[in-house]
Coordinates of C-alpha atoms in Angstrom, one line a residue:
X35 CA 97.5 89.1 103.3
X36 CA 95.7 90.1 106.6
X37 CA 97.6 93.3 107.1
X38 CA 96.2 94.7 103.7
X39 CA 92.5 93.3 104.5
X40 CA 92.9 95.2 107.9
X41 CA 94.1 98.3 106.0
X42 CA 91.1 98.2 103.8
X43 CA 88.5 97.5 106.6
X44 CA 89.5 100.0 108.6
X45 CA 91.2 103.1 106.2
X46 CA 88.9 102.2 102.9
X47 CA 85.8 104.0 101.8
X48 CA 83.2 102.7 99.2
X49 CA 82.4 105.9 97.7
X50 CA 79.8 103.9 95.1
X51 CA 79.3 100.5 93.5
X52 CA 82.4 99.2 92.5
X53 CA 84.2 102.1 93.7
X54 CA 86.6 101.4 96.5
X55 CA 88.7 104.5 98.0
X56 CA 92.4 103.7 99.7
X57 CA 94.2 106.6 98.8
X58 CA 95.2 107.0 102.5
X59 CA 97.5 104.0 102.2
X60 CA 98.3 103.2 98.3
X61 CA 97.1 105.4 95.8
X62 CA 97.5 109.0 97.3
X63 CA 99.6 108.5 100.4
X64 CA 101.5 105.5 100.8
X65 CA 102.0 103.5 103.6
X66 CA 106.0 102.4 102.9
X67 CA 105.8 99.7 105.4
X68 CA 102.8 97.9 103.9
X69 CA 104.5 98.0 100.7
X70 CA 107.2 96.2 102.1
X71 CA 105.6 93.8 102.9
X72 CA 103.9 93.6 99.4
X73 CA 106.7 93.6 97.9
X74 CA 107.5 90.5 100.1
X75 CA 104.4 88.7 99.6
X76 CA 104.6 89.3 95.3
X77 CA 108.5 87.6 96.4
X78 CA 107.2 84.5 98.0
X79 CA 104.7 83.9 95.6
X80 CA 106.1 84.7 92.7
X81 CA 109.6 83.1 93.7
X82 CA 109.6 80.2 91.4
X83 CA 109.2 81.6 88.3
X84 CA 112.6 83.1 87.3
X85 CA 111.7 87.1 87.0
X86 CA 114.0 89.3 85.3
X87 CA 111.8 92.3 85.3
X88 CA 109.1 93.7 87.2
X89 CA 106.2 95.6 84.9
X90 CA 103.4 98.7 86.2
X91 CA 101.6 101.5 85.1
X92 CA 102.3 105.2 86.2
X93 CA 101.1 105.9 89.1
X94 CA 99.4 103.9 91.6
X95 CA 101.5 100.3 90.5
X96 CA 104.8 102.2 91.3
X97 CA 105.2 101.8 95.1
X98 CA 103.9 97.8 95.1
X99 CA 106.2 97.6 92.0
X100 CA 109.0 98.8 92.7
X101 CA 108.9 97.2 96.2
X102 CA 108.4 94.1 94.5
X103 CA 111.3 94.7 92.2
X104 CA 113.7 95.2 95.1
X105 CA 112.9 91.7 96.4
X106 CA 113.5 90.1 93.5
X107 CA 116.5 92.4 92.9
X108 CA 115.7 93.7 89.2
X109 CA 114.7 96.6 87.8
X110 CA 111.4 98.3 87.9
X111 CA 109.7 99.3 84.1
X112 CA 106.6 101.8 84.2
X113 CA 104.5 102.4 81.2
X114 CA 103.9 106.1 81.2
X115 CA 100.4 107.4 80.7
X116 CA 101.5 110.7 79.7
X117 CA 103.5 111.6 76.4
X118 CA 107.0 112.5 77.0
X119 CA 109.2 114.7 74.9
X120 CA 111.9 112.2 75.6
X121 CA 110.1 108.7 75.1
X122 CA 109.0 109.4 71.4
X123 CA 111.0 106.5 69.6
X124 CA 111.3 102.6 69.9
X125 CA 108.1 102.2 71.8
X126 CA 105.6 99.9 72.8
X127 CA 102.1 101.7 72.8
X128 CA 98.8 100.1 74.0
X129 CA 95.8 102.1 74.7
X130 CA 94.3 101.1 78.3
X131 CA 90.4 101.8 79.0
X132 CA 90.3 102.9 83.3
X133 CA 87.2 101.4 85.4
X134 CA 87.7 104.4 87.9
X135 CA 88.3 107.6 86.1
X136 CA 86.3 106.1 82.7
X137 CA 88.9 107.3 80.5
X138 CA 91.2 105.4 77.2
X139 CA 95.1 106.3 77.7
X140 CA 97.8 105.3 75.7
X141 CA 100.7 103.7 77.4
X142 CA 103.9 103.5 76.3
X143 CA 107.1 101.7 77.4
X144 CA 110.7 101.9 75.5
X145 CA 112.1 99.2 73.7
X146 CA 115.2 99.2 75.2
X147 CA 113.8 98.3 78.7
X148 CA 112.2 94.9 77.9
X149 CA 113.5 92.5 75.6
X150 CA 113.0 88.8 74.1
X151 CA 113.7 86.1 76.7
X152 CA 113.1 88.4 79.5
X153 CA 110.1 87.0 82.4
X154 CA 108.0 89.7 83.5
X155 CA 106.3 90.4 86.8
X156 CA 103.1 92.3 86.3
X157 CA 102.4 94.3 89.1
X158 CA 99.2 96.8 89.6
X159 CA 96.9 98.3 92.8
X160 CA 93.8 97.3 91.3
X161 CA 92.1 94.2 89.3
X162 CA 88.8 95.1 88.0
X163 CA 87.9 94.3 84.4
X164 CA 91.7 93.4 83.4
X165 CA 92.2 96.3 80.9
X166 CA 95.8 97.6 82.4
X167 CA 96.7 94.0 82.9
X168 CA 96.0 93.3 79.3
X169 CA 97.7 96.7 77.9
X170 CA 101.0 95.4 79.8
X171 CA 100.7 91.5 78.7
X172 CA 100.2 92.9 75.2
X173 CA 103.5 95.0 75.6
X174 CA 105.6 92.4 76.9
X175 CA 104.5 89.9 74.4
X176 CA 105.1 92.5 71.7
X177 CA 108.7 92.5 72.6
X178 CA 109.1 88.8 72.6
X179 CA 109.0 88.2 76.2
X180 CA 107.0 86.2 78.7
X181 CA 104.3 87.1 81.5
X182 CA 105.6 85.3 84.2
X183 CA 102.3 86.2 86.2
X184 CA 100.5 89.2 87.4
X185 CA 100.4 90.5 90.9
X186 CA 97.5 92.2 92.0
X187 CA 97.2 94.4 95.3
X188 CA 93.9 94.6 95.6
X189 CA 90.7 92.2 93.4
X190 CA 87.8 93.3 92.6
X191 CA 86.2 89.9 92.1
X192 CA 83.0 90.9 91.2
X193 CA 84.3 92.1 87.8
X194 CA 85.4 89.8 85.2
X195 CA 89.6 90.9 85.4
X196 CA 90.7 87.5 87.1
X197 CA 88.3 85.3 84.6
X198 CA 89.1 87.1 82.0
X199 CA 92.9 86.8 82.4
X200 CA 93.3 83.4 83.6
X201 CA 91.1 82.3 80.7
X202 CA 93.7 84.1 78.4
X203 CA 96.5 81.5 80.0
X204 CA 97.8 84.2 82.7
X205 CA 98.6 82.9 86.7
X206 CA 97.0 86.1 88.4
X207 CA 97.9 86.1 92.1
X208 CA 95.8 88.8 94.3
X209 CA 96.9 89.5 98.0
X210 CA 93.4 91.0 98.1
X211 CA 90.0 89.8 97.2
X212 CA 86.7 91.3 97.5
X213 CA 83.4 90.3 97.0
X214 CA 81.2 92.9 97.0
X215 CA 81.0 97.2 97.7
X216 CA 77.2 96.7 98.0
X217 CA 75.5 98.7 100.7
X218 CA 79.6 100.6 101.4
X219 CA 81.0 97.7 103.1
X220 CA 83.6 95.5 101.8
X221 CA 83.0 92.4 102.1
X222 CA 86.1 89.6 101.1
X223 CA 85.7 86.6 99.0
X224 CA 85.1 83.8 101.8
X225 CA 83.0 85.7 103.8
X226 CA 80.0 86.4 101.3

């Protein structure tokens, strides 16, 4: 998707090794129009495989989520990081270990938003080592439905994530793939 990989050439900062900064366009502010056309592209590719509901986790997956959601004209589920006072019954509850902020969360999502039968679009900003991807497959599986695939915004495809998950049977489709952070520049997979 060329006007991603032109948004993370020129608005993305390697702050270290495996670190990749874009909060300027999807994790802090959001650029709407390049989630529109996220959403699209998650459409397009996705458009074959019959998607009742589109999955993410709180907060980052939201905007690329729910844009993709809107295509495909279902509903958007998040899995909350956070405990809430009202979510305390009939959930699904995975714990989730972040790359970035090297912390374990629980996530939970309510029963009563994904059921048996349903096909589920996984949808997150990042790809690194697979963990949120997992977390979600895990909770959709728990309630009897089916991973139709998992959309990823941007790869990190010098960490395991894709092997990992493809290996485990999962079509993982990234509109962004990079290669390497070494020496803060990004370089894409093709142009190693």
């Amino acid at each position: 998707m060329e006007l991603l990989k032109q948004k993370v050439m020129n608005e993305g900062i390697v702050l270290a090794k495996g670190v990749l900064k874009v909060d300027s366009f999807l994790n802090h502010q959001m650029d709407p129009f390049l989630m529109r056309e996220i959403g699209r592209e998650f459409k397009e590719r996705f458009a074959e495989e019959g998607i009742t509901k589109v999955l993410t986790i709180e907060s980052s997956g939201i905007a690329p989520g729910i844009m993709a959601a809107l295509e495909f004209g279902v509903p958007l589920i998040f899995a909350r990081k956070q405990k809430s006072l009202t979510l305390t019954e009939d959930i699904f509850v995975e714990k989730v270990y972040s790359f970035t902020k090297k912390e374990t969360n629980e996530i939970t999502v309510s029963k009563k938003f994904v059921g048996s039968g349903e096909r589920v679009l996984i949808v997150d900003d990042f790809l690194a080592n697979g963990e949120a991807a997992f977390g979600l497959a895990r909770i959709v599986e728990q309630a009897g439905a089916s991973v139709a695939g998992i959309g990823i915004v941007i790869e990190k495809s010098f960490q395991p994530g894709r092997k990992l998950l493809q290996e485990a049977g999962y079509r993982v489709e990234s509109l962004v793939r990079i290669a390497s952070l070494e020496d803060g520049k990004v370089t894409f997979v093709g142009e190693e």
